[in-house]
Amino acid sequence: MKINANEIRVGMLLEYKDDLWQVLKTQHVKPGKGGAFAQVEMKSVNKNTKLNERFRSSETIEKASVEETNFNYLYDDENNYFFMDPKSFEQIEIKKDIVGEKGKLLTENLEVSVSFYNEKPISIDLPNQVNCKIDSTDAALKGQTVSSSYKPAILDNGLSIQVPPFIEAGDEVVVDTRNLEYIKKI
């Protein structure tokens, strides 16, 4: 699907120079002299390289058609994560390097959204919030003010986050998957 350069938004997937690019930043510039253009910073989905490109607003660019499907997480091995379609019970595997650091937040039967491009999985989106258990945390120091003092804690999946002083080992907490921040205690 062709779109004009001034319709490019952050997060879009574009087909450009025989590759698939995710838009990281976009800035629309209208200089006093000459035509308006869009300055776009993109990252290659396949090669992990970045590209800064300038498109005139009259240019058209191919927007990639991405199909999103919900899957339930099953298990993992040393190279892959395995997911199942809850409707057809079909199983797929996605390489650990595609999922990245988000993989540590996966729990059994967690529903995720998988993005496919040409029937090949390119990324997964977790729910915005997941429940985690605190494995260990430092003791709170007496006399600290609550507003400014967060302490480090290690979750049962190995990730470390900052939590308020009243959280102790064994507590269940809600974590934001987008920025790995503590939200609340359960």
mmCIF file with all atom_site columns, C-alpha atoms in Angstrom:
data_model
loop_
_atom_site.group_PDB
_atom_site.id
_atom_site.type_symbol
_atom_site.label_atom_id
_atom_site.label_alt_id
_atom_site.label_comp_id
_atom_site.label_asym_id
_atom_site.label_entity_id
_atom_site.label_seq_id
_atom_site.pdbx_PDB_ins_code
_atom_site.Cartn_x
_atom_site.Cartn_y
_atom_site.Cartn_z
_atom_site.occupancy
_atom_site.B_iso_or_equiv
_atom_site.pdbx_formal_charge
_atom_site.auth_seq_id
_atom_site.auth_comp_id
_atom_site.auth_asym_id
_atom_site.auth_atom_id
_atom_site.pdbx_PDB_model_num
ATOM 1   C CA . MET A 1 1   ? 0.000  0.000   0.000  1.00 0.00 ? 1   MET A CA 1
ATOM 2   C CA . LYS A 1 2   ? 1.512  3.302   -1.112 1.00 0.00 ? 2   LYS A CA 1
ATOM 3   C CA . ILE A 1 3   ? 1.386  6.279   1.267  1.00 0.00 ? 3   ILE A CA 1
ATOM 4   C CA . ASN A 1 4   ? 2.609  9.867   0.946  1.00 0.00 ? 4   ASN A CA 1
ATOM 5   C CA . ALA A 1 5   ? 5.782  10.822  2.811  1.00 0.00 ? 5   ALA A CA 1
ATOM 6   C CA . ASN A 1 6   ? 3.833  13.193  5.080  1.00 0.00 ? 6   ASN A CA 1
ATOM 7   C CA . GLU A 1 7   ? 1.723  10.232  6.332  1.00 0.00 ? 7   GLU A CA 1
ATOM 8   C CA . ILE A 1 8   ? 4.749  8.384   7.803  1.00 0.00 ? 8   ILE A CA 1
ATOM 9   C CA . ARG A 1 9   ? 4.353  7.850   11.566 1.00 0.00 ? 9   ARG A CA 1
ATOM 10  C CA . VAL A 1 10  ? 6.586  6.382   14.309 1.00 0.00 ? 10  VAL A CA 1
ATOM 11  C CA . GLY A 1 11  ? 6.215  2.608   14.593 1.00 0.00 ? 11  GLY A CA 1
ATOM 12  C CA . MET A 1 12  ? 5.151  2.057   10.977 1.00 0.00 ? 12  MET A CA 1
ATOM 13  C CA . LEU A 1 13  ? 6.814  -0.642  8.891  1.00 0.00 ? 13  LEU A CA 1
ATOM 14  C CA . LEU A 1 14  ? 7.990  0.477   5.464  1.00 0.00 ? 14  LEU A CA 1
ATOM 15  C CA . GLU A 1 15  ? 9.324  -1.424  2.446  1.00 0.00 ? 15  GLU A CA 1
ATOM 16  C CA . TYR A 1 16  ? 12.291 0.566   1.174  1.00 0.00 ? 16  TYR A CA 1
ATOM 17  C CA . LYS A 1 17  ? 15.480 -0.396  -0.730 1.00 0.00 ? 17  LYS A CA 1
ATOM 18  C CA . ASP A 1 18  ? 14.524 -4.115  -0.786 1.00 0.00 ? 18  ASP A CA 1
ATOM 19  C CA . ASP A 1 19  ? 14.289 -4.315  3.022  1.00 0.00 ? 19  ASP A CA 1
ATOM 20  C CA . LEU A 1 20  ? 11.773 -3.916  5.831  1.00 0.00 ? 20  LEU A CA 1
ATOM 21  C CA . TRP A 1 21  ? 12.242 -0.809  8.002  1.00 0.00 ? 21  TRP A CA 1
ATOM 22  C CA . GLN A 1 22  ? 10.602 0.267   11.263 1.00 0.00 ? 22  GLN A CA 1
ATOM 23  C CA . VAL A 1 23  ? 10.195 4.033   11.694 1.00 0.00 ? 23  VAL A CA 1
ATOM 24  C CA . LEU A 1 24  ? 11.906 5.262   14.884 1.00 0.00 ? 24  LEU A CA 1
ATOM 25  C CA . LYS A 1 25  ? 11.639 9.053   14.451 1.00 0.00 ? 25  LYS A CA 1
ATOM 26  C CA . THR A 1 26  ? 9.992  11.320  11.956 1.00 0.00 ? 26  THR A CA 1
ATOM 27  C CA . GLN A 1 27  ? 10.163 15.080  11.533 1.00 0.00 ? 27  GLN A CA 1
ATOM 28  C CA . HIS A 1 28  ? 8.220  17.103  8.990  1.00 0.00 ? 28  HIS A CA 1
ATOM 29  C CA . VAL A 1 29  ? 10.225 20.121  7.817  1.00 0.00 ? 29  VAL A CA 1
ATOM 30  C CA . LYS A 1 30  ? 8.902  23.042  5.802  1.00 0.00 ? 30  LYS A CA 1
ATOM 31  C CA . PRO A 1 31  ? 11.859 25.261  4.924  1.00 0.00 ? 31  PRO A CA 1
ATOM 32  C CA . GLY A 1 32  ? 11.350 28.850  3.805  1.00 0.00 ? 32  GLY A CA 1
ATOM 33  C CA . LYS A 1 33  ? 12.856 28.053  0.416  1.00 0.00 ? 33  LYS A CA 1
ATOM 34  C CA . GLY A 1 34  ? 12.104 24.835  -1.466 1.00 0.00 ? 34  GLY A CA 1
ATOM 35  C CA . GLY A 1 35  ? 9.540  22.099  -0.880 1.00 0.00 ? 35  GLY A CA 1
ATOM 36  C CA . ALA A 1 36  ? 8.512  20.465  2.365  1.00 0.00 ? 36  ALA A CA 1
ATOM 37  C CA . PHE A 1 37  ? 10.021 17.117  3.280  1.00 0.00 ? 37  PHE A CA 1
ATOM 38  C CA . ALA A 1 38  ? 9.970  14.417  5.958  1.00 0.00 ? 38  ALA A CA 1
ATOM 39  C CA . GLN A 1 39  ? 13.206 13.488  7.747  1.00 0.00 ? 39  GLN A CA 1
ATOM 40  C CA . VAL A 1 40  ? 12.788 9.833   8.809  1.00 0.00 ? 40  VAL A CA 1
ATOM 41  C CA . GLU A 1 41  ? 15.027 7.686   11.012 1.00 0.00 ? 41  GLU A CA 1
ATOM 42  C CA . MET A 1 42  ? 14.452 3.973   10.367 1.00 0.00 ? 42  MET A CA 1
ATOM 43  C CA . LYS A 1 43  ? 15.826 0.677   11.673 1.00 0.00 ? 43  LYS A CA 1
ATOM 44  C CA . SER A 1 44  ? 16.106 -2.439  9.527  1.00 0.00 ? 44  SER A CA 1
ATOM 45  C CA . VAL A 1 45  ? 14.057 -5.316  10.918 1.00 0.00 ? 45  VAL A CA 1
ATOM 46  C CA . ASN A 1 46  ? 16.320 -7.947  9.311  1.00 0.00 ? 46  ASN A CA 1
ATOM 47  C CA . LYS A 1 47  ? 19.832 -6.472  9.429  1.00 0.00 ? 47  LYS A CA 1
ATOM 48  C CA . ASN A 1 48  ? 19.586 -4.346  12.616 1.00 0.00 ? 48  ASN A CA 1
ATOM 49  C CA . THR A 1 49  ? 21.049 -1.279  10.858 1.00 0.00 ? 49  THR A CA 1
ATOM 50  C CA . LYS A 1 50  ? 19.784 2.304   10.992 1.00 0.00 ? 50  LYS A CA 1
ATOM 51  C CA . LEU A 1 51  ? 19.100 4.692   8.135  1.00 0.00 ? 51  LEU A CA 1
ATOM 52  C CA . ASN A 1 52  ? 18.301 8.408   8.013  1.00 0.00 ? 52  ASN A CA 1
ATOM 53  C CA . GLU A 1 53  ? 16.352 9.277   4.902  1.00 0.00 ? 53  GLU A CA 1
ATOM 54  C CA . ARG A 1 54  ? 14.750 12.442  3.526  1.00 0.00 ? 54  ARG A CA 1
ATOM 55  C CA . PHE A 1 55  ? 11.507 12.100  1.561  1.00 0.00 ? 55  PHE A CA 1
ATOM 56  C CA . ARG A 1 56  ? 9.870  14.983  -0.338 1.00 0.00 ? 56  ARG A CA 1
ATOM 57  C CA . SER A 1 57  ? 6.206  15.290  0.646  1.00 0.00 ? 57  SER A CA 1
ATOM 58  C CA . SER A 1 58  ? 5.168  14.572  -2.945 1.00 0.00 ? 58  SER A CA 1
ATOM 59  C CA . GLU A 1 59  ? 6.969  11.177  -2.882 1.00 0.00 ? 59  GLU A CA 1
ATOM 60  C CA . THR A 1 60  ? 5.154  7.950   -2.151 1.00 0.00 ? 60  THR A CA 1
ATOM 61  C CA . ILE A 1 61  ? 6.592  5.060   -0.176 1.00 0.00 ? 61  ILE A CA 1
ATOM 62  C CA . GLU A 1 62  ? 5.418  1.472   0.250  1.00 0.00 ? 62  GLU A CA 1
ATOM 63  C CA . LYS A 1 63  ? 3.874  0.721   3.645  1.00 0.00 ? 63  LYS A CA 1
ATOM 64  C CA . ALA A 1 64  ? 4.436  -2.927  4.596  1.00 0.00 ? 64  ALA A CA 1
ATOM 65  C CA . SER A 1 65  ? 1.324  -5.008  5.131  1.00 0.00 ? 65  SER A CA 1
ATOM 66  C CA . VAL A 1 66  ? 1.752  -6.679  8.499  1.00 0.00 ? 66  VAL A CA 1
ATOM 67  C CA . GLU A 1 67  ? -0.663 -9.252  9.832  1.00 0.00 ? 67  GLU A CA 1
ATOM 68  C CA . GLU A 1 68  ? -1.153 -9.497  13.609 1.00 0.00 ? 68  GLU A CA 1
ATOM 69  C CA . THR A 1 69  ? -2.403 -12.664 15.298 1.00 0.00 ? 69  THR A CA 1
ATOM 70  C CA . ASN A 1 70  ? -2.876 -13.553 18.962 1.00 0.00 ? 70  ASN A CA 1
ATOM 71  C CA . PHE A 1 71  ? -0.980 -16.543 20.317 1.00 0.00 ? 71  PHE A CA 1
ATOM 72  C CA . ASN A 1 72  ? -0.556 -18.161 23.745 1.00 0.00 ? 72  ASN A CA 1
ATOM 73  C CA . TYR A 1 73  ? 2.981  -18.770 25.019 1.00 0.00 ? 73  TYR A CA 1
ATOM 74  C CA . LEU A 1 74  ? 3.769  -22.452 25.649 1.00 0.00 ? 74  LEU A CA 1
ATOM 75  C CA . TYR A 1 75  ? 7.456  -23.025 26.442 1.00 0.00 ? 75  TYR A CA 1
ATOM 76  C CA . ASP A 1 76  ? 11.016 -22.361 25.269 1.00 0.00 ? 76  ASP A CA 1
ATOM 77  C CA . ASP A 1 77  ? 14.201 -24.272 24.480 1.00 0.00 ? 77  ASP A CA 1
ATOM 78  C CA . GLU A 1 78  ? 17.768 -22.993 24.002 1.00 0.00 ? 78  GLU A CA 1
ATOM 79  C CA . ASN A 1 79  ? 17.014 -21.289 20.631 1.00 0.00 ? 79  ASN A CA 1
ATOM 80  C CA . ASN A 1 80  ? 13.255 -20.704 20.298 1.00 0.00 ? 80  ASN A CA 1
ATOM 81  C CA . TYR A 1 81  ? 10.039 -19.703 22.033 1.00 0.00 ? 81  TYR A CA 1
ATOM 82  C CA . PHE A 1 82  ? 6.961  -21.792 21.200 1.00 0.00 ? 82  PHE A CA 1
ATOM 83  C CA . PHE A 1 83  ? 3.456  -20.320 20.828 1.00 0.00 ? 83  PHE A CA 1
ATOM 84  C CA . MET A 1 84  ? 0.033  -21.772 20.040 1.00 0.00 ? 84  MET A CA 1
ATOM 85  C CA . ASP A 1 85  ? -2.918 -20.239 18.205 1.00 0.00 ? 85  ASP A CA 1
ATOM 86  C CA . PRO A 1 86  ? -5.857 -20.501 20.660 1.00 0.00 ? 86  PRO A CA 1
ATOM 87  C CA . LYS A 1 87  ? -8.373 -20.943 17.794 1.00 0.00 ? 87  LYS A CA 1
ATOM 88  C CA . SER A 1 88  ? -6.670 -23.479 15.509 1.00 0.00 ? 88  SER A CA 1
ATOM 89  C CA . PHE A 1 89  ? -4.240 -24.992 18.079 1.00 0.00 ? 89  PHE A CA 1
ATOM 90  C CA . GLU A 1 90  ? -1.499 -24.576 15.462 1.00 0.00 ? 90  GLU A CA 1
ATOM 91  C CA . GLN A 1 91  ? 1.968  -24.149 17.005 1.00 0.00 ? 91  GLN A CA 1
ATOM 92  C CA . ILE A 1 92  ? 4.693  -21.774 15.835 1.00 0.00 ? 92  ILE A CA 1
ATOM 93  C CA . GLU A 1 93  ? 8.243  -21.175 16.974 1.00 0.00 ? 93  GLU A CA 1
ATOM 94  C CA . ILE A 1 94  ? 9.990  -17.803 17.084 1.00 0.00 ? 94  ILE A CA 1
ATOM 95  C CA . LYS A 1 95  ? 13.748 -17.392 17.457 1.00 0.00 ? 95  LYS A CA 1
ATOM 96  C CA . LYS A 1 96  ? 14.917 -15.941 20.778 1.00 0.00 ? 96  LYS A CA 1
ATOM 97  C CA . ASP A 1 97  ? 16.832 -13.106 19.065 1.00 0.00 ? 97  ASP A CA 1
ATOM 98  C CA . ILE A 1 98  ? 13.569 -11.838 17.467 1.00 0.00 ? 98  ILE A CA 1
ATOM 99  C CA . VAL A 1 99  ? 11.779 -11.735 20.854 1.00 0.00 ? 99  VAL A CA 1
ATOM 100 C CA . GLY A 1 100 ? 14.797 -10.290 22.704 1.00 0.00 ? 100 GLY A CA 1
ATOM 101 C CA . GLU A 1 101 ? 14.689 -9.198  26.343 1.00 0.00 ? 101 GLU A CA 1
ATOM 102 C CA . LYS A 1 102 ? 10.858 -9.390  26.431 1.00 0.00 ? 102 LYS A CA 1
ATOM 103 C CA . GLY A 1 103 ? 11.170 -13.190 26.470 1.00 0.00 ? 103 GLY A CA 1
ATOM 104 C CA . LYS A 1 104 ? 12.011 -13.179 30.185 1.00 0.00 ? 104 LYS A CA 1
ATOM 105 C CA . LEU A 1 105 ? 8.531  -11.800 30.917 1.00 0.00 ? 105 LEU A CA 1
ATOM 106 C CA . LEU A 1 106 ? 6.748  -14.654 29.136 1.00 0.00 ? 106 LEU A CA 1
ATOM 107 C CA . THR A 1 107 ? 4.739  -16.956 31.404 1.00 0.00 ? 107 THR A CA 1
ATOM 108 C CA . GLU A 1 108 ? 2.786  -20.059 30.479 1.00 0.00 ? 108 GLU A CA 1
ATOM 109 C CA . ASN A 1 109 ? -0.483 -19.306 28.592 1.00 0.00 ? 109 ASN A CA 1
ATOM 110 C CA . LEU A 1 110 ? 0.298  -15.555 28.396 1.00 0.00 ? 110 LEU A CA 1
ATOM 111 C CA . GLU A 1 111 ? -1.504 -14.121 25.354 1.00 0.00 ? 111 GLU A CA 1
ATOM 112 C CA . VAL A 1 112 ? 0.773  -12.138 23.038 1.00 0.00 ? 112 VAL A CA 1
ATOM 113 C CA . SER A 1 113 ? 0.279  -10.474 19.668 1.00 0.00 ? 113 SER A CA 1
ATOM 114 C CA . VAL A 1 114 ? 2.660  -11.740 16.958 1.00 0.00 ? 114 VAL A CA 1
ATOM 115 C CA . SER A 1 115 ? 3.306  -9.610  13.853 1.00 0.00 ? 115 SER A CA 1
ATOM 116 C CA . PHE A 1 116 ? 3.837  -11.495 10.582 1.00 0.00 ? 116 PHE A CA 1
ATOM 117 C CA . TYR A 1 117 ? 5.356  -10.142 7.383  1.00 0.00 ? 117 TYR A CA 1
ATOM 118 C CA . ASN A 1 118 ? 5.110  -12.488 4.355  1.00 0.00 ? 118 ASN A CA 1
ATOM 119 C CA . GLU A 1 119 ? 4.005  -15.237 6.781  1.00 0.00 ? 119 GLU A CA 1
ATOM 120 C CA . LYS A 1 120 ? 7.256  -14.859 8.763  1.00 0.00 ? 120 LYS A CA 1
ATOM 121 C CA . PRO A 1 121 ? 7.120  -13.673 12.416 1.00 0.00 ? 121 PRO A CA 1
ATOM 122 C CA . ILE A 1 122 ? 9.012  -10.387 12.862 1.00 0.00 ? 122 ILE A CA 1
ATOM 123 C CA . SER A 1 123 ? 8.015  -9.200  16.373 1.00 0.00 ? 123 SER A CA 1
ATOM 124 C CA . ILE A 1 124 ? 5.831  -9.886  19.398 1.00 0.00 ? 124 ILE A CA 1
ATOM 125 C CA . ASP A 1 125 ? 3.870  -7.507  21.620 1.00 0.00 ? 125 ASP A CA 1
ATOM 126 C CA . LEU A 1 126 ? 3.258  -8.456  25.239 1.00 0.00 ? 126 LEU A CA 1
ATOM 127 C CA . PRO A 1 127 ? 0.289  -7.204  27.250 1.00 0.00 ? 127 PRO A CA 1
ATOM 128 C CA . ASN A 1 128 ? 1.120  -3.817  28.830 1.00 0.00 ? 128 ASN A CA 1
ATOM 129 C CA . GLN A 1 129 ? 1.145  -5.322  32.335 1.00 0.00 ? 129 GLN A CA 1
ATOM 130 C CA . VAL A 1 130 ? 2.248  -8.715  33.672 1.00 0.00 ? 130 VAL A CA 1
ATOM 131 C CA . ASN A 1 131 ? 2.349  -10.229 37.168 1.00 0.00 ? 131 ASN A CA 1
ATOM 132 C CA . CYS A 1 132 ? 5.764  -11.170 38.532 1.00 0.00 ? 132 CYS A CA 1
ATOM 133 C CA . LYS A 1 133 ? 7.068  -12.495 41.833 1.00 0.00 ? 133 LYS A CA 1
ATOM 134 C CA . ILE A 1 134 ? 9.922  -10.807 43.719 1.00 0.00 ? 134 ILE A CA 1
ATOM 135 C CA . ASP A 1 135 ? 12.803 -13.264 44.149 1.00 0.00 ? 135 ASP A CA 1
ATOM 136 C CA . SER A 1 136 ? 15.077 -11.080 46.280 1.00 0.00 ? 136 SER A CA 1
ATOM 137 C CA . THR A 1 137 ? 15.375 -7.446  47.318 1.00 0.00 ? 137 THR A CA 1
ATOM 138 C CA . ASP A 1 138 ? 17.501 -5.303  49.612 1.00 0.00 ? 138 ASP A CA 1
ATOM 139 C CA . ALA A 1 139 ? 16.257 -4.376  53.088 1.00 0.00 ? 139 ALA A CA 1
ATOM 140 C CA . ALA A 1 140 ? 14.686 -0.938  53.316 1.00 0.00 ? 140 ALA A CA 1
ATOM 141 C CA . LEU A 1 141 ? 16.731 1.669   55.159 1.00 0.00 ? 141 LEU A CA 1
ATOM 142 C CA . LYS A 1 142 ? 14.953 3.320   58.058 1.00 0.00 ? 142 LYS A CA 1
ATOM 143 C CA . GLY A 1 143 ? 14.362 7.030   57.813 1.00 0.00 ? 143 GLY A CA 1
ATOM 144 C CA . GLN A 1 144 ? 14.333 7.228   54.024 1.00 0.00 ? 144 GLN A CA 1
ATOM 145 C CA . THR A 1 145 ? 11.550 9.294   52.534 1.00 0.00 ? 145 THR A CA 1
ATOM 146 C CA . VAL A 1 146 ? 9.085  7.188   50.579 1.00 0.00 ? 146 VAL A CA 1
ATOM 147 C CA . SER A 1 147 ? 8.779  9.592   47.659 1.00 0.00 ? 147 SER A CA 1
ATOM 148 C CA . SER A 1 148 ? 12.345 9.352   46.430 1.00 0.00 ? 148 SER A CA 1
ATOM 149 C CA . SER A 1 149 ? 13.641 5.986   47.572 1.00 0.00 ? 149 SER A CA 1
ATOM 150 C CA . TYR A 1 150 ? 13.203 2.986   45.382 1.00 0.00 ? 150 TYR A CA 1
ATOM 151 C CA . LYS A 1 151 ? 15.352 -0.082  45.967 1.00 0.00 ? 151 LYS A CA 1
ATOM 152 C CA . PRO A 1 152 ? 16.607 -2.721  43.523 1.00 0.00 ? 152 PRO A CA 1
ATOM 153 C CA . ALA A 1 153 ? 14.754 -6.044  43.345 1.00 0.00 ? 153 ALA A CA 1
ATOM 154 C CA . ILE A 1 154 ? 15.295 -9.198  41.298 1.00 0.00 ? 154 ILE A CA 1
ATOM 155 C CA . LEU A 1 155 ? 12.213 -10.891 39.820 1.00 0.00 ? 155 LEU A CA 1
ATOM 156 C CA . ASP A 1 156 ? 11.763 -14.667 39.622 1.00 0.00 ? 156 ASP A CA 1
ATOM 157 C CA . ASN A 1 157 ? 12.564 -14.451 35.875 1.00 0.00 ? 157 ASN A CA 1
ATOM 158 C CA . GLY A 1 158 ? 15.986 -12.859 36.502 1.00 0.00 ? 158 GLY A CA 1
ATOM 159 C CA . LEU A 1 159 ? 15.131 -9.259  35.513 1.00 0.00 ? 159 LEU A CA 1
ATOM 160 C CA . SER A 1 160 ? 15.989 -6.485  37.952 1.00 0.00 ? 160 SER A CA 1
ATOM 161 C CA . ILE A 1 161 ? 13.636 -3.560  38.570 1.00 0.00 ? 161 ILE A CA 1
ATOM 162 C CA . GLN A 1 162 ? 13.250 -0.745  41.101 1.00 0.00 ? 162 GLN A CA 1
ATOM 163 C CA . VAL A 1 163 ? 10.517 -1.172  43.766 1.00 0.00 ? 163 VAL A CA 1
ATOM 164 C CA . PRO A 1 164 ? 9.258  0.880   46.748 1.00 0.00 ? 164 PRO A CA 1
ATOM 165 C CA . PRO A 1 165 ? 10.763 0.118   50.188 1.00 0.00 ? 165 PRO A CA 1
ATOM 166 C CA . PHE A 1 166 ? 7.703  -1.812  51.488 1.00 0.00 ? 166 PHE A CA 1
ATOM 167 C CA . ILE A 1 167 ? 8.086  -4.577  48.856 1.00 0.00 ? 167 ILE A CA 1
ATOM 168 C CA . GLU A 1 168 ? 9.745  -7.743  50.183 1.00 0.00 ? 168 GLU A CA 1
ATOM 169 C CA . ALA A 1 169 ? 10.944 -11.057 48.729 1.00 0.00 ? 169 ALA A CA 1
ATOM 170 C CA . GLY A 1 170 ? 7.992  -13.325 47.855 1.00 0.00 ? 170 GLY A CA 1
ATOM 171 C CA . ASP A 1 171 ? 5.590  -10.444 47.097 1.00 0.00 ? 171 ASP A CA 1
ATOM 172 C CA . GLU A 1 172 ? 3.693  -10.454 43.788 1.00 0.00 ? 172 GLU A CA 1
ATOM 173 C CA . VAL A 1 173 ? 3.830  -7.225  41.803 1.00 0.00 ? 173 VAL A CA 1
ATOM 174 C CA . VAL A 1 174 ? 2.509  -5.866  38.501 1.00 0.00 ? 174 VAL A CA 1
ATOM 175 C CA . VAL A 1 175 ? 5.243  -4.784  36.048 1.00 0.00 ? 175 VAL A CA 1
ATOM 176 C CA . ASP A 1 176 ? 4.860  -2.564  32.949 1.00 0.00 ? 176 ASP A CA 1
ATOM 177 C CA . THR A 1 177 ? 6.291  -4.563  29.994 1.00 0.00 ? 177 THR A CA 1
ATOM 178 C CA . ARG A 1 178 ? 7.090  -1.468  27.904 1.00 0.00 ? 178 ARG A CA 1
ATOM 179 C CA . ASN A 1 179 ? 9.601  0.102   30.306 1.00 0.00 ? 179 ASN A CA 1
ATOM 180 C CA . LEU A 1 180 ? 10.086 -2.616  33.001 1.00 0.00 ? 180 LEU A CA 1
ATOM 181 C CA . GLU A 1 181 ? 8.774  -0.404  35.809 1.00 0.00 ? 181 GLU A CA 1
ATOM 182 C CA . TYR A 1 182 ? 6.941  -1.383  39.003 1.00 0.00 ? 182 TYR A CA 1
ATOM 183 C CA . ILE A 1 183 ? 3.234  -0.462  38.933 1.00 0.00 ? 183 ILE A CA 1
ATOM 184 C CA . LYS A 1 184 ? 1.641  -1.948  42.067 1.00 0.00 ? 184 LYS A CA 1
ATOM 185 C CA . LYS A 1 185 ? 1.679  -4.750  44.615 1.00 0.00 ? 185 LYS A CA 1
ATOM 186 C CA . ILE A 1 186 ? -0.942 -7.481  44.306 1.00 0.00 ? 186 ILE A CA 1
#
